[in-house]
Amino acid sequence: NAVQANTGNGVTAVWRLTDATGASVWQSTGSAASVEIPMNVAPGFYVLTAEPVAPNAACTPEATRRVQVLSPPDPVDAIMGNTVICPGSTTTYSAALVGNDVALEWVVNNGGTLTTRMGETINVTWGAAPPYELSVVQVNTVGPQCASAPVSLSAEAFQGLEISGDSDACFDGISTFTATDAEHLDYDWAIIPATAGTIVSESDESTVDIVWHEVGNVQVQVAVCTESAVFDVEVHTLPQPTITAP
């Protein structure tokens, strides 16, 4: 703001910003008593000058102020968290601070709704429809709240669930089945009928091992998020040995 020192009244002026060499890096397009200056300049010291339009509006032909443009903080290295998600589920995201006297500010785009969060760790409950996007900047907590360049992450809903494996198995043998991989999501495997076999590995991962107890046609089922897939298996009886007497 440009004001008269003795009255405090605003003074209409033409404004310019010059660098350490005296070169103009910005100038107002018109005259005004106050301006907003886009500080898209390199860090360093500058001089802001206000020159009154009316010659008798002030005692001096111009007023100056030294301005320091600070370097922004460094961006975070990366955002940690799932890039494949279940719509409607809650996912945790985090980033590590880089440097001192900084805080993290997040912008979450959840299906077109933008929200702002603060902190090194946030929990996001994703909606039914994309976009699923977030970005984070480091903001100075001491002095001007300069912000770093943003670091962004985009997620997508899990889809295309399928099961692969051998459709033929032997009674009392072990079969391995693999579902479409989605890191960090939970899998829910089941055998139909449940008495036909037993899961002998972790049942919440993308690959499962099953030992068979019954002969006949059975199914292996897996669910991830709201999707499910079924795989048909035929369990065969073991061949009976034949002994031939000499």
Coordinates of C-alpha atoms in Angstrom, one line a residue:
N1 CA 0.0 0.0 0.0
A2 CA 1.1 3.6 -0.7
V3 CA 0.0 6.0 1.9
Q4 CA 0.8 9.6 3.0
A5 CA 3.0 9.5 6.1
N6 CA 1.2 12.4 7.9
T7 CA -2.4 11.4 7.1
G8 CA -2.4 7.7 6.4
N9 CA -4.5 8.4 3.2
G10 CA -3.9 6.2 0.2
V11 CA -1.8 7.5 -2.6
T12 CA -2.4 6.5 -6.2
A13 CA 1.0 5.4 -7.7
V14 CA 2.7 3.5 -10.4
W15 CA 4.6 0.5 -9.1
R16 CA 7.7 -1.3 -10.3
L17 CA 10.0 -4.1 -8.9
T18 CA 13.7 -4.1 -9.8
D19 CA 16.4 -6.6 -9.1
A20 CA 19.9 -6.1 -7.6
T21 CA 21.2 -4.8 -11.0
G22 CA 18.4 -2.2 -11.2
A23 CA 16.6 -4.0 -14.1
S24 CA 12.8 -4.0 -14.0
V25 CA 11.3 -7.4 -13.4
W26 CA 7.7 -6.3 -12.9
Q27 CA 5.6 -3.1 -13.4
S28 CA 2.0 -2.3 -12.7
T29 CA -0.2 -2.0 -15.8
G30 CA -1.9 1.1 -14.3
S31 CA -1.9 3.2 -11.2
A32 CA -3.4 2.2 -7.8
A33 CA -2.9 2.8 -4.1
S34 CA -2.3 -0.9 -3.5
V35 CA -1.1 -3.8 -5.7
E36 CA -0.6 -7.6 -5.6
I37 CA 2.7 -8.6 -7.1
P38 CA 3.3 -12.1 -8.6
M39 CA 6.6 -13.1 -7.1
N40 CA 7.5 -15.5 -9.9
V41 CA 11.1 -14.4 -9.7
A42 CA 14.4 -15.9 -8.6
P43 CA 15.2 -15.8 -4.8
G44 CA 17.1 -12.7 -3.8
F45 CA 16.7 -9.1 -2.9
Y46 CA 14.6 -6.6 -4.9
V47 CA 13.5 -3.0 -4.6
L48 CA 9.8 -2.1 -4.8
T49 CA 9.1 1.5 -5.9
A50 CA 5.9 3.4 -5.8
E51 CA 5.8 6.7 -7.8
P52 CA 2.8 8.9 -7.1
V53 CA 0.7 9.9 -10.1
A54 CA -0.1 13.3 -8.7
P55 CA 3.1 15.4 -8.2
N56 CA 1.8 17.0 -5.1
A57 CA 0.4 13.9 -3.5
A58 CA 3.5 13.2 -1.4
C59 CA 6.6 15.0 -0.2
T60 CA 8.9 12.7 -2.1
P61 CA 8.8 11.8 -5.8
E62 CA 8.9 8.1 -5.0
A63 CA 9.0 5.7 -2.1
T64 CA 11.0 2.5 -2.1
R65 CA 11.2 -0.7 0.0
R66 CA 13.7 -3.5 0.0
V67 CA 12.0 -6.9 -0.5
Q68 CA 13.6 -10.3 0.0
V69 CA 12.2 -13.3 -2.0
L70 CA 13.0 -16.5 -0.2
S71 CA 13.8 -19.9 -1.7
P72 CA 10.9 -22.3 -1.3
P73 CA 11.4 -25.5 0.8
D74 CA 12.5 -28.7 -1.0
P75 CA 9.6 -31.0 -2.1
V76 CA 9.1 -34.4 -0.4
D77 CA 10.9 -37.4 -1.8
A78 CA 7.7 -39.4 -2.5
I79 CA 4.2 -40.3 -1.3
M80 CA 3.8 -43.7 0.3
G81 CA 0.5 -45.5 -0.1
N82 CA -1.6 -47.7 -2.4
T83 CA -2.0 -46.7 -6.0
V84 CA -4.7 -49.5 -6.5
I85 CA -7.6 -49.0 -4.1
C86 CA -11.0 -50.4 -3.2
P87 CA -13.7 -47.7 -3.7
G88 CA -15.4 -47.0 -0.3
S89 CA -12.3 -48.2 1.6
T90 CA -9.9 -46.2 3.7
T91 CA -6.3 -45.9 2.6
T92 CA -3.3 -44.4 4.5
Y93 CA -0.9 -42.1 2.8
S94 CA 2.3 -40.6 4.2
A95 CA 5.4 -38.5 3.3
A96 CA 8.5 -37.8 5.2
L97 CA 9.6 -34.2 6.0
V98 CA 12.6 -32.9 4.2
G99 CA 14.4 -30.2 6.2
N100 CA 13.5 -28.2 9.3
D101 CA 10.7 -25.8 10.2
V102 CA 8.3 -27.2 7.6
A103 CA 4.9 -28.9 7.6
L104 CA 3.0 -31.0 5.1
E105 CA -0.1 -29.7 3.4
W106 CA -2.2 -32.2 1.3
V107 CA -4.8 -31.6 -1.4
V108 CA -7.1 -34.6 -2.0
N109 CA -9.3 -34.9 -5.1
N110 CA -11.8 -37.5 -4.1
G111 CA -14.2 -38.0 -7.0
G112 CA -14.0 -34.3 -7.9
T113 CA -14.3 -33.0 -4.3
L114 CA -11.2 -31.2 -3.1
T115 CA -10.2 -31.1 0.5
T116 CA -7.1 -29.9 2.3
R117 CA -5.3 -31.9 5.1
M118 CA -2.3 -31.3 7.3
G119 CA 0.2 -33.7 8.7
E120 CA 2.8 -36.4 7.7
T121 CA 0.1 -39.1 7.5
I122 CA -3.5 -38.9 6.3
N123 CA -6.3 -41.4 5.9
V124 CA -8.5 -41.1 2.8
T125 CA -11.8 -42.9 2.3
W126 CA -12.2 -43.1 -1.4
G127 CA -15.6 -42.6 -3.0
A128 CA -17.4 -44.6 -5.6
A129 CA -16.0 -42.8 -8.7
P130 CA -12.7 -41.3 -9.7
P131 CA -10.6 -39.2 -9.9
Y132 CA -8.6 -40.6 -7.0
E133 CA -5.8 -38.1 -6.7
L134 CA -3.7 -36.3 -4.1
S135 CA -0.7 -34.0 -3.9
V136 CA 1.5 -32.7 -1.0
V137 CA 3.7 -29.7 -0.5
Q138 CA 6.1 -28.6 2.2
V139 CA 5.2 -25.3 3.8
N140 CA 7.5 -23.2 5.9
T141 CA 6.4 -22.9 9.5
V142 CA 8.7 -20.0 10.3
G143 CA 8.5 -16.7 8.4
P144 CA 6.5 -16.5 5.1
Q145 CA 4.6 -19.7 4.4
C146 CA 6.4 -20.5 1.2
A147 CA 5.4 -23.8 -0.4
S148 CA 7.5 -26.3 -2.3
A149 CA 6.7 -27.8 -5.6
P150 CA 3.9 -30.4 -5.3
V151 CA 4.5 -34.1 -5.4
S152 CA 1.4 -36.0 -6.7
L153 CA 0.0 -39.5 -6.7
S154 CA -2.9 -41.0 -8.7
A155 CA -4.8 -44.1 -7.7
E156 CA -7.2 -46.4 -9.6
A157 CA -9.9 -48.8 -8.6
F158 CA -9.1 -52.5 -8.6
Q159 CA -10.7 -54.3 -11.5
G160 CA -10.3 -57.4 -13.7
L161 CA -10.2 -60.1 -11.1
E162 CA -9.3 -63.5 -12.5
I163 CA -8.0 -66.8 -11.2
S164 CA -5.3 -69.0 -12.8
G165 CA -4.3 -72.5 -11.9
D166 CA -4.7 -76.2 -12.9
S167 CA -8.3 -77.2 -13.4
D168 CA -7.4 -80.8 -12.6
A169 CA -6.2 -82.0 -9.2
C170 CA -5.6 -85.2 -7.3
F171 CA -7.2 -86.4 -4.1
D172 CA -5.0 -85.5 -1.1
G173 CA -2.8 -83.4 -3.4
I174 CA -2.0 -79.7 -3.2
S175 CA -3.0 -77.2 -5.9
T176 CA -1.8 -73.6 -6.2
F177 CA -4.1 -70.8 -7.5
T178 CA -3.2 -67.2 -8.3
A179 CA -5.5 -64.2 -8.6
T180 CA -4.9 -60.9 -10.4
D181 CA -2.3 -59.2 -8.3
A182 CA -3.0 -56.0 -6.4
E183 CA -0.3 -55.1 -3.9
H184 CA -1.5 -54.3 -0.4
L185 CA -5.2 -55.3 -1.0
D186 CA -6.7 -58.2 1.0
Y187 CA -7.9 -61.4 -0.8
D188 CA -10.7 -63.6 0.6
W189 CA -10.4 -67.2 -0.7
A190 CA -13.0 -69.9 -0.3
I191 CA -13.6 -73.5 -1.4
I192 CA -17.1 -74.6 -2.6
P193 CA -18.1 -76.9 -1.0
A194 CA -16.0 -76.0 2.1
T195 CA -15.5 -79.7 2.9
A196 CA -13.8 -80.3 -0.4
G197 CA -10.4 -79.0 0.7
T198 CA -8.4 -76.9 3.1
I199 CA -6.4 -73.8 2.5
V200 CA -2.9 -74.5 3.8
S201 CA -1.3 -71.1 3.0
E202 CA -2.2 -67.5 3.9
S203 CA -5.8 -66.9 2.8
D204 CA -5.5 -63.1 2.3
E205 CA -2.8 -63.0 -0.4
S206 CA -3.0 -63.2 -4.2
T207 CA -1.7 -66.8 -4.2
V208 CA -3.2 -69.7 -2.3
D209 CA -2.4 -73.4 -1.7
I210 CA -5.2 -75.9 -1.3
V211 CA -5.1 -79.6 -0.3
W212 CA -8.0 -81.7 -1.5
H213 CA -10.2 -84.0 0.6
E214 CA -13.0 -85.0 -1.7
V215 CA -13.2 -86.3 -5.3
G216 CA -15.5 -84.5 -7.8
N217 CA -16.2 -81.1 -9.3
V218 CA -15.5 -78.3 -6.9
Q219 CA -14.9 -74.5 -7.2
V220 CA -12.3 -72.1 -5.9
Q221 CA -13.6 -68.6 -5.2
V222 CA -11.8 -65.3 -4.4
A223 CA -13.1 -61.8 -3.6
V224 CA -11.2 -58.5 -3.7
C225 CA -13.0 -55.2 -3.0
T226 CA -16.4 -55.7 -4.5
E227 CA -15.3 -58.1 -7.2
S228 CA -15.3 -61.9 -7.1
A229 CA -14.1 -64.7 -9.4
V230 CA -14.7 -68.5 -9.5
F231 CA -12.5 -71.2 -10.9
D232 CA -13.8 -74.8 -11.6
V233 CA -11.6 -77.7 -10.6
E234 CA -12.1 -81.5 -11.0
V235 CA -10.5 -83.5 -8.2
H236 CA -9.6 -87.0 -9.4
T237 CA -9.3 -90.2 -7.4
L238 CA -5.9 -91.7 -7.0
P239 CA -5.2 -94.7 -9.2
Q240 CA -5.2 -98.1 -7.5
P241 CA -2.1 -100.1 -7.8
T242 CA -2.3 -103.4 -9.6
I243 CA -0.3 -106.4 -8.3
T244 CA 0.5 -109.2 -10.7
A245 CA 1.6 -112.4 -9.1
P246 CA 4.5 -114.2 -10.8

